[in-house]
């Protein structure tokens, strides 16, 4: 059990970068729901890595939630949190500094990044700009405008081709197999140095394949759904011999919500200098599912939701192909530390999670497109 300083959310200003991205939007909506006061600031450049209409849609959902909460508070005569959206780029140092100077956040959740393993093969500079330069600007801003806790997204990809399962934060992670993974590992190292030098409480979160409603179109469950609906074939990499620790987005949000309120303790060592207030956690389901099993459930849910007919020939729409550069065969989270320190482990089953994704997709498909 690592010692934590408990942070109360009352009257706090929380800056969430990467909202209205997938995880960020879900986190912000949850924060607006659970907080009684204070401010939630979203910061995102709304880039077009995938359809920005989806980011606009998530932003509209955040604004709906903020309005609902405000109306309820007005009826009850109580206070409520407010939401502010800033469109800005993390690699723009002045824009980041301005947001910190204006809002003086107590807690920062850095989720903004160029995500995706495959895209990093052809677009390496984007990763350096957003994930390295951008993250440096966040660290510098936290140094210049002290925060109670900086929480940032790392990734299960830092484990590379780790052979020991489940993946523990004690395992070695110095052989990334993609540039994306290398930038996420770099974030952990940069954060450690700032925690040590400037006594900034920092927690890195290694997320494992996050899925759910209004998710990312570049991820397998989403692109496979689109392909099957169009009548195209889906590619099963490594001839289908892959397993992923699929984690439902609400479970990720619950993990972030708990962890952000427990900052690593600040204390000095025998040399009179700070012991780095630094922690790392895996947030994953802890139950890897093989790709063929995953596809089977997705297909059943697409038929169940009447998006595809019961006699759809799935076999004819599958292509077994070799492993792609940058990919790993297995991911599997060890969540013992999360359970020990925060009494929490993800619990949403894959079928339930995919059912919610498919239900959302159906609505998105027919009402928003
Ligand atoms: N979804 C997953 O399975 C998963 C797994 C591991 C780690 N992560 C990490 O979690 C975080 C959130 O992921 P997500 O799935 O919500 O991705 P996402 O792409 O939906 O959200 C990221 C957001 O960051 C914004 N962004 C990117 N570069 C920016 C920049 N330079 N300045 C400002 N905004 C910028 C994008 O516009 C986007 O809205 C990312 O850091 C990602 O690397 C995600």
mmCIF file of C-alpha atoms and ligand atoms in Angstrom:
data_model
loop_
_atom_site.group_PDB
_atom_site.id
_atom_site.type_symbol
_atom_site.label_atom_id
_atom_site.label_comp_id
_atom_site.label_asym_id
_atom_site.label_seq_id
_atom_site.Cartn_x
_atom_site.Cartn_y
_atom_site.Cartn_z
ATOM 1 C CA UNK A 1 0.000 0.000 0.000
ATOM 2 C CA UNK A 2 1.512 3.313 -1.103
ATOM 3 C CA UNK A 3 0.764 6.250 1.169
ATOM 4 C CA UNK A 4 -1.633 8.770 -0.371
ATOM 5 C CA UNK A 5 -2.722 12.299 0.378
ATOM 6 C CA UNK A 6 -6.510 12.389 0.087
ATOM 7 C CA UNK A 7 -7.852 15.212 -2.086
ATOM 8 C CA UNK A 8 -11.410 16.422 -1.590
ATOM 9 C CA UNK A 9 -13.054 17.589 -4.836
ATOM 10 C CA UNK A 10 -14.989 20.420 -3.184
ATOM 11 C CA UNK A 11 -14.443 23.749 -4.955
ATOM 12 C CA UNK A 12 -11.594 22.277 -6.975
ATOM 13 C CA UNK A 13 -10.597 23.242 -10.487
ATOM 14 C CA UNK A 14 -9.833 20.192 -12.562
ATOM 15 C CA UNK A 15 -8.165 20.515 -15.938
ATOM 16 C CA UNK A 16 -8.773 17.575 -18.274
ATOM 17 C CA UNK A 17 -6.713 17.656 -21.457
ATOM 18 C CA UNK A 18 -7.940 15.460 -24.288
ATOM 19 C CA UNK A 19 -11.596 16.097 -23.533
ATOM 20 C CA UNK A 20 -13.734 15.774 -25.740
ATOM 21 C CA UNK A 21 -11.625 12.787 -26.718
ATOM 22 C CA UNK A 22 -13.123 9.366 -25.918
ATOM 23 C CA UNK A 23 -11.900 8.792 -22.355
ATOM 24 C CA UNK A 24 -11.749 12.522 -21.546
ATOM 25 C CA UNK A 25 -15.404 13.156 -22.450
ATOM 26 C CA UNK A 26 -16.551 10.256 -20.286
ATOM 27 C CA UNK A 27 -14.408 11.467 -17.408
ATOM 28 C CA UNK A 28 -15.662 15.066 -17.651
ATOM 29 C CA UNK A 29 -19.310 13.946 -17.698
ATOM 30 C CA UNK A 30 -18.695 11.822 -14.612
ATOM 31 C CA UNK A 31 -16.917 14.699 -12.836
ATOM 32 C CA UNK A 32 -19.806 17.072 -13.572
ATOM 33 C CA UNK A 33 -22.127 14.450 -12.114
ATOM 34 C CA UNK A 34 -20.190 13.783 -8.885
ATOM 35 C CA UNK A 35 -18.863 17.260 -8.036
ATOM 36 C CA UNK A 36 -20.970 19.731 -6.028
ATOM 37 C CA UNK A 37 -18.909 22.815 -6.883
ATOM 38 C CA UNK A 38 -15.742 23.984 -8.625
ATOM 39 C CA UNK A 39 -14.829 23.911 -12.315
ATOM 40 C CA UNK A 40 -13.949 21.341 -14.917
ATOM 41 C CA UNK A 41 -11.843 22.722 -17.759
ATOM 42 C CA UNK A 42 -11.558 20.751 -21.003
ATOM 43 C CA UNK A 43 -8.546 21.446 -23.252
ATOM 44 C CA UNK A 44 -8.306 19.859 -26.706
ATOM 45 C CA UNK A 45 -7.146 20.829 -30.188
ATOM 46 C CA UNK A 46 -10.052 18.940 -31.845
ATOM 47 C CA UNK A 47 -7.709 17.493 -34.460
ATOM 48 C CA UNK A 48 -8.923 15.390 -37.364
ATOM 49 C CA UNK A 49 -7.028 12.148 -36.587
ATOM 50 C CA UNK A 50 -10.516 10.671 -36.650
ATOM 51 C CA UNK A 51 -13.876 12.255 -37.554
ATOM 52 C CA UNK A 52 -14.055 15.518 -35.567
ATOM 53 C CA UNK A 53 -17.867 15.219 -35.712
ATOM 54 C CA UNK A 54 -17.495 12.579 -33.003
ATOM 55 C CA UNK A 55 -15.576 15.029 -30.809
ATOM 56 C CA UNK A 56 -18.265 17.675 -31.444
ATOM 57 C CA UNK A 57 -20.914 15.108 -30.508
ATOM 58 C CA UNK A 58 -19.084 14.245 -27.255
ATOM 59 C CA UNK A 59 -18.677 17.960 -26.501
ATOM 60 C CA UNK A 60 -22.430 18.431 -26.970
ATOM 61 C CA UNK A 61 -23.031 15.563 -24.515
ATOM 62 C CA UNK A 62 -20.730 17.238 -21.985
ATOM 63 C CA UNK A 63 -22.600 20.506 -22.414
ATOM 64 C CA UNK A 64 -25.942 18.716 -21.992
ATOM 65 C CA UNK A 65 -24.662 17.179 -18.757
ATOM 66 C CA UNK A 66 -23.426 20.573 -17.510
ATOM 67 C CA UNK A 67 -26.846 22.109 -18.270
ATOM 68 C CA UNK A 68 -28.700 19.254 -16.528
ATOM 69 C CA UNK A 69 -26.547 19.626 -13.435
ATOM 70 C CA UNK A 70 -26.986 23.433 -13.438
ATOM 71 C CA UNK A 71 -30.781 23.169 -13.795
ATOM 72 C CA UNK A 72 -30.984 20.657 -10.966
ATOM 73 C CA UNK A 73 -28.834 22.887 -8.731
ATOM 74 C CA UNK A 74 -31.040 25.901 -9.554
ATOM 75 C CA UNK A 75 -34.145 23.912 -8.557
ATOM 76 C CA UNK A 76 -32.497 22.710 -5.318
ATOM 77 C CA UNK A 77 -30.901 26.063 -4.500
ATOM 78 C CA UNK A 78 -27.450 24.408 -4.342
ATOM 79 C CA UNK A 79 -24.156 24.996 -6.134
ATOM 80 C CA UNK A 80 -22.800 22.935 -9.024
ATOM 81 C CA UNK A 81 -19.590 22.626 -11.045
ATOM 82 C CA UNK A 82 -19.185 24.622 -14.229
ATOM 83 C CA UNK A 83 -17.622 23.443 -17.460
ATOM 84 C CA UNK A 84 -15.356 25.473 -19.730
ATOM 85 C CA UNK A 85 -13.946 24.279 -23.045
ATOM 86 C CA UNK A 86 -10.658 25.671 -24.332
ATOM 87 C CA UNK A 87 -9.620 24.819 -27.873
ATOM 88 C CA UNK A 88 -5.842 24.763 -27.833
ATOM 89 C CA UNK A 89 -2.810 22.679 -28.681
ATOM 90 C CA UNK A 90 -0.607 21.155 -25.976
ATOM 91 C CA UNK A 91 2.459 21.778 -28.091
ATOM 92 C CA UNK A 92 1.689 25.510 -27.983
ATOM 93 C CA UNK A 93 3.515 26.441 -24.806
ATOM 94 C CA UNK A 94 1.897 29.864 -24.510
ATOM 95 C CA UNK A 95 -1.607 28.382 -24.846
ATOM 96 C CA UNK A 96 -0.923 25.802 -22.127
ATOM 97 C CA UNK A 97 0.613 28.376 -19.826
ATOM 98 C CA UNK A 98 -2.302 30.730 -20.393
ATOM 99 C CA UNK A 99 -4.826 28.036 -19.455
ATOM 100 C CA UNK A 100 -2.902 27.260 -16.244
ATOM 101 C CA UNK A 101 -2.434 30.948 -15.374
ATOM 102 C CA UNK A 102 -6.097 31.697 -15.905
ATOM 103 C CA UNK A 103 -7.596 28.645 -14.190
ATOM 104 C CA UNK A 104 -4.912 27.641 -11.662
ATOM 105 C CA UNK A 105 -6.002 23.976 -11.723
ATOM 106 C CA UNK A 106 -5.739 21.962 -8.502
ATOM 107 C CA UNK A 107 -5.747 18.658 -10.351
ATOM 108 C CA UNK A 108 -4.603 18.030 -13.920
ATOM 109 C CA UNK A 109 -5.617 14.916 -15.845
ATOM 110 C CA UNK A 110 -3.532 14.771 -19.022
ATOM 111 C CA UNK A 111 -5.280 12.561 -21.545
ATOM 112 C CA UNK A 112 -4.515 14.570 -24.700
ATOM 113 C CA UNK A 113 -2.104 12.691 -26.920
ATOM 114 C CA UNK A 114 -1.700 11.360 -30.393
ATOM 115 C CA UNK A 115 -3.047 7.863 -29.785
ATOM 116 C CA UNK A 116 -2.792 4.768 -31.970
ATOM 117 C CA UNK A 117 0.065 2.364 -32.596
ATOM 118 C CA UNK A 118 -0.339 1.954 -36.351
ATOM 119 C CA UNK A 119 -0.542 5.645 -37.196
ATOM 120 C CA UNK A 120 2.822 6.172 -35.465
ATOM 121 C CA UNK A 121 4.564 4.174 -38.196
ATOM 122 C CA UNK A 122 3.776 6.807 -40.855
ATOM 123 C CA UNK A 123 3.348 9.939 -38.706
ATOM 124 C CA UNK A 124 6.176 9.860 -36.155
ATOM 125 C CA UNK A 125 6.484 13.655 -35.867
ATOM 126 C CA UNK A 126 2.904 14.029 -34.651
ATOM 127 C CA UNK A 127 3.738 11.798 -31.688
ATOM 128 C CA UNK A 128 6.825 13.763 -30.777
ATOM 129 C CA UNK A 129 4.938 17.040 -31.057
ATOM 130 C CA UNK A 130 1.851 16.086 -29.035
ATOM 131 C CA UNK A 131 3.127 13.388 -26.680
ATOM 132 C CA UNK A 132 6.629 14.685 -25.946
ATOM 133 C CA UNK A 133 6.572 18.455 -26.565
ATOM 134 C CA UNK A 134 2.959 18.688 -25.426
ATOM 135 C CA UNK A 135 3.576 16.693 -22.253
ATOM 136 C CA UNK A 136 6.690 18.742 -21.474
ATOM 137 C CA UNK A 137 4.542 21.881 -21.644
ATOM 138 C CA UNK A 138 2.117 20.327 -19.151
ATOM 139 C CA UNK A 139 4.985 19.435 -16.796
ATOM 140 C CA UNK A 140 6.451 22.930 -17.050
ATOM 141 C CA UNK A 141 3.032 24.469 -16.403
ATOM 142 C CA UNK A 142 2.638 22.249 -13.308
ATOM 143 C CA UNK A 143 6.047 23.443 -12.152
ATOM 144 C CA UNK A 144 5.137 27.121 -12.660
ATOM 145 C CA UNK A 145 1.566 26.844 -11.324
ATOM 146 C CA UNK A 146 1.760 24.189 -8.580
ATOM 147 C CA UNK A 147 -0.931 21.511 -8.613
ATOM 148 C CA UNK A 148 -2.016 19.004 -5.982
ATOM 149 C CA UNK A 149 -1.900 16.088 -8.411
ATOM 150 C CA UNK A 150 -0.929 15.491 -12.026
ATOM 151 C CA UNK A 151 -2.466 12.324 -13.430
ATOM 152 C CA UNK A 152 -1.523 11.378 -16.986
ATOM 153 C CA UNK A 153 -2.341 8.662 -19.497
ATOM 154 C CA UNK A 154 0.337 6.128 -20.209
ATOM 155 C CA UNK A 155 -0.485 2.881 -21.987
ATOM 156 C CA UNK A 156 -0.261 -0.907 -21.787
ATOM 157 C CA UNK A 157 1.868 -0.610 -24.934
ATOM 158 C CA UNK A 158 4.872 0.246 -22.720
ATOM 159 C CA UNK A 159 5.055 -3.497 -21.893
ATOM 160 C CA UNK A 160 6.032 -4.291 -25.491
ATOM 161 C CA UNK A 161 6.428 -8.022 -25.992
ATOM 162 C CA UNK A 162 6.539 -8.728 -22.272
ATOM 163 C CA UNK A 163 6.492 -12.496 -21.756
ATOM 164 C CA UNK A 164 5.502 -12.497 -18.110
ATOM 165 C CA UNK A 165 1.733 -12.289 -17.666
ATOM 166 C CA UNK A 166 -0.118 -10.606 -16.152
ATOM 167 C CA UNK A 167 1.802 -7.365 -16.795
ATOM 168 C CA UNK A 168 2.912 -5.778 -13.549
ATOM 169 C CA UNK A 169 4.139 -2.207 -13.045
ATOM 170 C CA UNK A 170 7.212 -3.903 -11.514
ATOM 171 C CA UNK A 171 8.106 -5.419 -14.905
ATOM 172 C CA UNK A 172 10.808 -3.941 -17.125
ATOM 173 C CA UNK A 173 9.401 -1.647 -19.812
ATOM 174 C CA UNK A 174 12.418 -0.480 -21.766
ATOM 175 C CA UNK A 175 11.832 -2.280 -25.067
ATOM 176 C CA UNK A 176 8.894 -0.477 -26.732
ATOM 177 C CA UNK A 177 7.907 -1.982 -30.088
ATOM 178 C CA UNK A 178 6.312 1.196 -31.465
ATOM 179 C CA UNK A 179 7.085 4.903 -31.369
ATOM 180 C CA UNK A 180 3.712 5.447 -29.681
ATOM 181 C CA UNK A 181 4.839 3.154 -26.838
ATOM 182 C CA UNK A 182 8.197 4.937 -26.693
ATOM 183 C CA UNK A 183 6.460 8.307 -26.227
ATOM 184 C CA UNK A 184 4.267 6.899 -23.444
ATOM 185 C CA UNK A 185 7.285 5.404 -21.667
ATOM 186 C CA UNK A 186 9.039 8.747 -22.097
ATOM 187 C CA UNK A 187 6.091 10.459 -20.398
ATOM 188 C CA UNK A 188 6.603 8.244 -17.357
ATOM 189 C CA UNK A 189 10.323 9.100 -17.227
ATOM 190 C CA UNK A 190 9.749 12.838 -17.730
ATOM 191 C CA UNK A 191 7.058 12.810 -15.042
ATOM 192 C CA UNK A 192 9.377 11.000 -12.629
ATOM 193 C CA UNK A 193 12.093 13.617 -13.091
ATOM 194 C CA UNK A 194 9.623 16.479 -12.478
ATOM 195 C CA UNK A 195 8.169 14.697 -9.442
ATOM 196 C CA UNK A 196 11.677 14.340 -8.030
ATOM 197 C CA UNK A 197 13.001 17.790 -8.938
ATOM 198 C CA UNK A 198 9.925 19.898 -8.200
ATOM 199 C CA UNK A 199 8.016 17.682 -5.756
ATOM 200 C CA UNK A 200 4.988 17.488 -8.090
ATOM 201 C CA UNK A 201 2.701 14.561 -7.122
ATOM 202 C CA UNK A 202 2.390 12.557 -10.355
ATOM 203 C CA UNK A 203 0.502 9.381 -11.181
ATOM 204 C CA UNK A 204 0.787 7.607 -14.540
ATOM 205 C CA UNK A 205 -2.017 5.326 -15.700
ATOM 206 C CA UNK A 206 -1.385 2.455 -18.063
ATOM 207 C CA UNK A 207 -4.744 1.926 -19.771
ATOM 208 C CA UNK A 208 -5.505 -1.399 -21.459
ATOM 209 C CA UNK A 209 -7.516 -1.338 -24.765
ATOM 210 C CA UNK A 210 -10.418 0.884 -23.806
ATOM 211 C CA UNK A 211 -13.768 0.439 -25.581
ATOM 212 C CA UNK A 212 -17.327 1.657 -25.237
ATOM 213 C CA UNK A 213 -20.030 3.936 -26.659
ATOM 214 C CA UNK A 214 -18.762 6.877 -28.725
ATOM 215 C CA UNK A 215 -15.336 5.234 -28.743
ATOM 216 C CA UNK A 216 -12.480 5.719 -31.183
ATOM 217 C CA UNK A 217 -13.164 4.833 -34.836
ATOM 218 C CA UNK A 218 -9.516 3.803 -35.325
ATOM 219 C CA UNK A 219 -9.843 0.956 -32.814
ATOM 220 C CA UNK A 220 -10.622 -2.610 -33.848
ATOM 221 C CA UNK A 221 -14.099 -3.044 -32.339
ATOM 222 C CA UNK A 222 -15.275 0.186 -33.987
ATOM 223 C CA UNK A 223 -13.651 -0.239 -37.396
ATOM 224 C CA UNK A 224 -14.706 -3.913 -37.517
ATOM 225 C CA UNK A 225 -18.305 -2.845 -36.863
ATOM 226 C CA UNK A 226 -18.159 -0.292 -39.671
ATOM 227 C CA UNK A 227 -16.576 -2.766 -42.091
ATOM 228 C CA UNK A 228 -19.062 -5.544 -41.379
ATOM 229 C CA UNK A 229 -21.969 -3.127 -41.816
ATOM 230 C CA UNK A 230 -20.552 -1.998 -45.147
ATOM 231 C CA UNK A 231 -20.109 -5.614 -46.245
ATOM 232 C CA UNK A 232 -16.287 -5.380 -46.203
ATOM 233 C CA UNK A 233 -13.932 -7.972 -44.710
ATOM 234 C CA UNK A 234 -12.250 -7.544 -41.343
ATOM 235 C CA UNK A 235 -8.571 -8.362 -40.971
ATOM 236 C CA UNK A 236 -7.608 -10.643 -38.076
ATOM 237 C CA UNK A 237 -3.958 -9.923 -37.373
ATOM 238 C CA UNK A 238 -1.413 -12.562 -36.398
ATOM 239 C CA UNK A 239 -3.879 -15.011 -38.004
ATOM 240 C CA UNK A 240 -6.255 -14.316 -35.130
ATOM 241 C CA UNK A 241 -3.726 -15.313 -32.465
ATOM 242 C CA UNK A 242 -3.998 -12.151 -30.393
ATOM 243 C CA UNK A 243 -5.480 -11.460 -26.990
ATOM 244 C CA UNK A 244 -6.390 -8.110 -25.500
ATOM 245 C CA UNK A 245 -7.377 -7.040 -22.035
ATOM 246 C CA UNK A 246 -10.435 -5.071 -23.230
ATOM 247 C CA UNK A 247 -11.485 -2.539 -20.610
ATOM 248 C CA UNK A 248 -14.853 -0.812 -20.577
ATOM 249 C CA UNK A 249 -14.629 2.987 -20.550
ATOM 250 C CA UNK A 250 -16.742 3.450 -17.380
ATOM 251 C CA UNK A 251 -14.285 1.196 -15.529
ATOM 252 C CA UNK A 252 -11.391 3.373 -16.708
ATOM 253 C CA UNK A 253 -13.244 6.508 -15.569
ATOM 254 C CA UNK A 254 -13.962 4.972 -12.157
ATOM 255 C CA UNK A 255 -10.259 4.173 -11.812
ATOM 256 C CA UNK A 256 -9.223 7.727 -12.771
ATOM 257 C CA UNK A 257 -11.800 9.237 -10.403
ATOM 258 C CA UNK A 258 -10.461 7.263 -7.444
ATOM 259 C CA UNK A 259 -6.804 7.681 -8.281
ATOM 260 C CA UNK A 260 -7.010 11.449 -8.862
ATOM 261 C CA UNK A 261 -8.220 11.847 -5.272
ATOM 262 C CA UNK A 262 -5.226 9.971 -3.838
ATOM 263 C CA UNK A 263 -1.982 11.762 -4.669
ATOM 264 C CA UNK A 264 1.383 10.189 -3.833
ATOM 265 C CA UNK A 265 2.592 11.677 -0.522
ATOM 266 C CA UNK A 266 5.216 14.419 -0.575
ATOM 267 C CA UNK A 267 8.093 13.752 1.803
ATOM 268 C CA UNK A 268 11.797 14.462 2.000
ATOM 269 C CA UNK A 269 14.495 11.809 2.039
ATOM 270 C CA UNK A 270 17.492 11.619 4.361
ATOM 271 C CA UNK A 271 19.375 13.954 2.007
ATOM 272 C CA UNK A 272 16.767 16.676 2.631
ATOM 273 C CA UNK A 273 15.540 16.474 -0.985
ATOM 274 C CA UNK A 274 12.076 15.282 -2.044
ATOM 275 C CA UNK A 275 11.462 11.577 -2.501
ATOM 276 C CA UNK A 276 9.716 11.626 -5.888
ATOM 277 C CA UNK A 277 5.945 11.609 -5.194
ATOM 278 C CA UNK A 278 5.378 9.295 -8.127
ATOM 279 C CA UNK A 279 3.142 6.308 -8.794
ATOM 280 C CA UNK A 280 2.114 4.115 -11.716
ATOM 281 C CA UNK A 281 -0.982 1.937 -12.063
ATOM 282 C CA UNK A 282 -2.397 -0.449 -14.608
ATOM 283 C CA UNK A 283 -6.096 0.023 -15.309
ATOM 284 C CA UNK A 284 -7.283 -3.031 -17.180
ATOM 285 C CA UNK A 285 -9.968 -5.687 -16.913
ATOM 286 C CA UNK A 286 -7.387 -8.318 -15.909
ATOM 287 C CA UNK A 287 -9.100 -10.848 -18.193
ATOM 288 C CA UNK A 288 -7.631 -11.036 -21.708
ATOM 289 C CA UNK A 289 -9.955 -12.224 -24.469
ATOM 290 C CA UNK A 290 -8.640 -13.784 -27.655
ATOM 291 C CA UNK A 291 -9.446 -12.004 -30.889
ATOM 292 C CA UNK A 292 -11.616 -14.821 -32.308
ATOM 293 C CA UNK A 293 -13.724 -14.900 -29.123
ATOM 294 C CA UNK A 294 -14.000 -11.119 -29.221
ATOM 295 C CA UNK A 295 -15.165 -11.123 -32.857
ATOM 296 C CA UNK A 296 -17.700 -13.842 -32.070
ATOM 297 C CA UNK A 297 -19.291 -11.725 -29.295
ATOM 298 C CA UNK A 298 -19.243 -8.584 -31.455
ATOM 299 C CA UNK A 299 -20.985 -10.445 -34.288
ATOM 300 C CA UNK A 300 -23.648 -11.831 -31.945
ATOM 301 C CA UNK A 301 -24.319 -8.366 -30.549
ATOM 302 C CA UNK A 302 -24.556 -6.828 -34.045
ATOM 303 C CA UNK A 303 -27.124 -9.467 -34.972
ATOM 304 C CA UNK A 304 -28.909 -9.036 -31.603
ATOM 305 C CA UNK A 305 -29.237 -5.291 -32.245
ATOM 306 C CA UNK A 306 -30.573 -6.040 -35.736
ATOM 307 C CA UNK A 307 -27.743 -4.147 -37.379
ATOM 308 C CA UNK A 308 -26.897 -7.327 -39.312
ATOM 309 C CA UNK A 309 -29.165 -10.203 -40.353
ATOM 310 C CA UNK A 310 -29.000 -13.510 -38.451
ATOM 311 C CA UNK A 311 -27.808 -15.288 -41.608
ATOM 312 C CA UNK A 312 -24.901 -12.863 -42.267
ATOM 313 C CA UNK A 313 -21.935 -14.855 -43.564
ATOM 314 C CA UNK A 314 -19.249 -13.785 -41.079
ATOM 315 C CA UNK A 315 -16.752 -16.407 -42.273
ATOM 316 C CA UNK A 316 -16.771 -14.821 -45.719
ATOM 317 C CA UNK A 317 -15.961 -11.441 -44.181
ATOM 318 C CA UNK A 318 -12.838 -12.457 -42.269
ATOM 319 C CA UNK A 319 -9.269 -12.403 -43.499
ATOM 320 C CA UNK A 320 -6.471 -13.990 -41.490
ATOM 321 C CA UNK A 321 -3.356 -11.834 -41.974
ATOM 322 C CA UNK A 322 0.169 -11.658 -40.467
ATOM 323 C CA UNK A 323 1.142 -9.587 -37.457
ATOM 324 C CA UNK A 324 1.604 -5.862 -38.104
ATOM 325 C CA UNK A 325 4.736 -3.925 -37.145
ATOM 326 C CA UNK A 326 4.231 -2.189 -33.788
ATOM 327 C CA UNK A 327 1.590 -4.650 -32.563
ATOM 328 C CA UNK A 328 1.920 -7.094 -29.682
ATOM 329 C CA UNK A 329 0.252 -10.499 -29.393
ATOM 330 C CA UNK A 330 -1.064 -10.245 -25.823
ATOM 331 C CA UNK A 331 -1.951 -7.635 -23.226
ATOM 332 C CA UNK A 332 -2.975 -8.600 -19.703
ATOM 333 C CA UNK A 333 -3.160 -6.230 -16.729
ATOM 334 C CA UNK A 334 -2.132 -7.082 -13.207
ATOM 335 C CA UNK A 335 -4.442 -4.850 -11.141
ATOM 336 C CA UNK A 336 -3.309 -5.921 -7.656
ATOM 337 C CA UNK A 337 -1.788 -2.495 -6.890
ATOM 338 C CA UNK A 338 -4.988 -0.718 -7.947
ATOM 339 C CA UNK A 339 -7.013 -3.022 -5.710
ATOM 340 C CA UNK A 340 -4.634 -2.647 -2.750
ATOM 341 C CA UNK A 341 -4.376 1.157 -2.922
ATOM 342 C CA UNK A 342 -7.852 2.130 -4.135
ATOM 343 C CA UNK A 343 -10.026 -0.928 -3.415
ATOM 344 C CA UNK A 344 -11.002 -1.106 -7.036
ATOM 345 C CA UNK A 345 -10.841 -3.378 -10.060
ATOM 346 C CA UNK A 346 -12.707 -3.074 -13.394
ATOM 347 C CA UNK A 347 -15.703 -5.393 -13.571
ATOM 348 C CA UNK A 348 -17.791 -4.763 -16.707
ATOM 349 C CA UNK A 349 -18.015 -7.958 -18.761
ATOM 350 C CA UNK A 350 -17.108 -7.854 -22.457
ATOM 351 C CA UNK A 351 -20.557 -8.887 -23.704
ATOM 352 C CA UNK A 352 -22.263 -6.220 -21.630
ATOM 353 C CA UNK A 353 -19.743 -3.570 -22.739
ATOM 354 C CA UNK A 354 -20.014 -4.486 -26.413
ATOM 355 C CA UNK A 355 -23.823 -4.522 -26.159
ATOM 356 C CA UNK A 356 -23.692 -0.914 -24.914
ATOM 357 C CA UNK A 357 -21.279 0.035 -27.706
ATOM 358 C CA UNK A 358 -23.491 -1.564 -30.368
ATOM 359 C CA UNK A 359 -26.629 0.123 -28.958
ATOM 360 C CA UNK A 360 -24.861 3.471 -29.090
ATOM 361 C CA UNK A 361 -23.542 2.797 -32.600
ATOM 362 C CA UNK A 362 -27.046 2.059 -33.839
ATOM 363 C CA UNK A 363 -28.298 5.376 -32.509
ATOM 364 C CA UNK A 364 -25.281 7.265 -33.872
ATOM 365 C CA UNK A 365 -25.723 5.626 -37.242
ATOM 366 C CA UNK A 366 -29.393 6.478 -37.654
ATOM 367 C CA UNK A 367 -29.791 9.770 -35.826
ATOM 368 C CA UNK A 368 -26.524 11.633 -36.099
ATOM 369 C CA UNK A 369 -25.051 10.808 -39.478
HETATM 370 N N1 LIG B 1 -8.339 4.249 -25.749
HETATM 371 C C1 LIG B 1 -7.390 3.378 -25.429
HETATM 372 O O1 LIG B 1 -7.546 2.160 -25.622
HETATM 373 C C2 LIG B 1 -6.122 3.842 -24.766
HETATM 374 C C3 LIG B 1 -5.223 2.844 -24.310
HETATM 375 C C4 LIG B 1 -4.039 3.270 -23.704
HETATM 376 C C5 LIG B 1 -3.764 4.611 -23.539
HETATM 377 N N2 LIG B 1 -4.650 5.538 -24.013
HETATM 378 C C6 LIG B 1 -4.320 6.960 -23.830
HETATM 379 O O2 LIG B 1 -5.401 7.588 -23.177
HETATM 380 C C7 LIG B 1 -5.530 8.918 -23.635
HETATM 381 C C8 LIG B 1 -6.928 9.195 -24.143
HETATM 382 O O3 LIG B 1 -7.188 8.285 -25.213
HETATM 383 P P1 LIG B 1 -8.548 8.282 -26.031
HETATM 384 O O4 LIG B 1 -8.803 6.889 -26.421
HETATM 385 O O5 LIG B 1 -9.564 9.061 -25.319
HETATM 386 O O6 LIG B 1 -8.050 9.040 -27.357
HETATM 387 P P2 LIG B 1 -8.720 10.230 -28.190
HETATM 388 O O7 LIG B 1 -7.896 10.348 -29.414
HETATM 389 O O8 LIG B 1 -10.186 10.019 -28.330
HETATM 390 O O9 LIG B 1 -8.481 11.478 -27.254
HETATM 391 C C9 LIG B 1 -7.292 12.230 -27.258
HETATM 392 C C10 LIG B 1 -7.658 13.676 -27.468
HETATM 393 O O10 LIG B 1 -6.465 14.453 -27.420
HETATM 394 C C11 LIG B 1 -6.578 15.489 -28.375
HETATM 395 N N3 LIG B 1 -5.225 15.889 -28.743
HETATM 396 C C12 LIG B 1 -4.299 15.170 -29.409
HETATM 397 N N4 LIG B 1 -3.175 15.880 -29.562
HETATM 398 C C13 LIG B 1 -3.395 17.070 -28.957
HETATM 399 C C14 LIG B 1 -2.615 18.237 -28.778
HETATM 400 N N5 LIG B 1 -1.380 18.313 -29.266
HETATM 401 N N6 LIG B 1 -3.160 19.268 -28.101
HETATM 402 C C15 LIG B 1 -4.426 19.219 -27.609
HETATM 403 N N7 LIG B 1 -5.205 18.148 -27.767
HETATM 404 C C16 LIG B 1 -4.707 17.087 -28.433
HETATM 405 C C17 LIG B 1 -7.361 14.890 -29.530
HETATM 406 O O11 LIG B 1 -8.043 15.876 -30.291
HETATM 407 C C18 LIG B 1 -8.328 13.952 -28.814
HETATM 408 O O12 LIG B 1 -9.599 14.563 -28.617
HETATM 409 C C19 LIG B 1 -4.441 9.122 -24.680
HETATM 410 O O13 LIG B 1 -3.323 9.678 -24.040
HETATM 411 C C20 LIG B 1 -4.135 7.703 -25.131
HETATM 412 O O14 LIG B 1 -2.821 7.600 -25.622
HETATM 413 C C21 LIG B 1 -5.830 5.182 -24.611
#
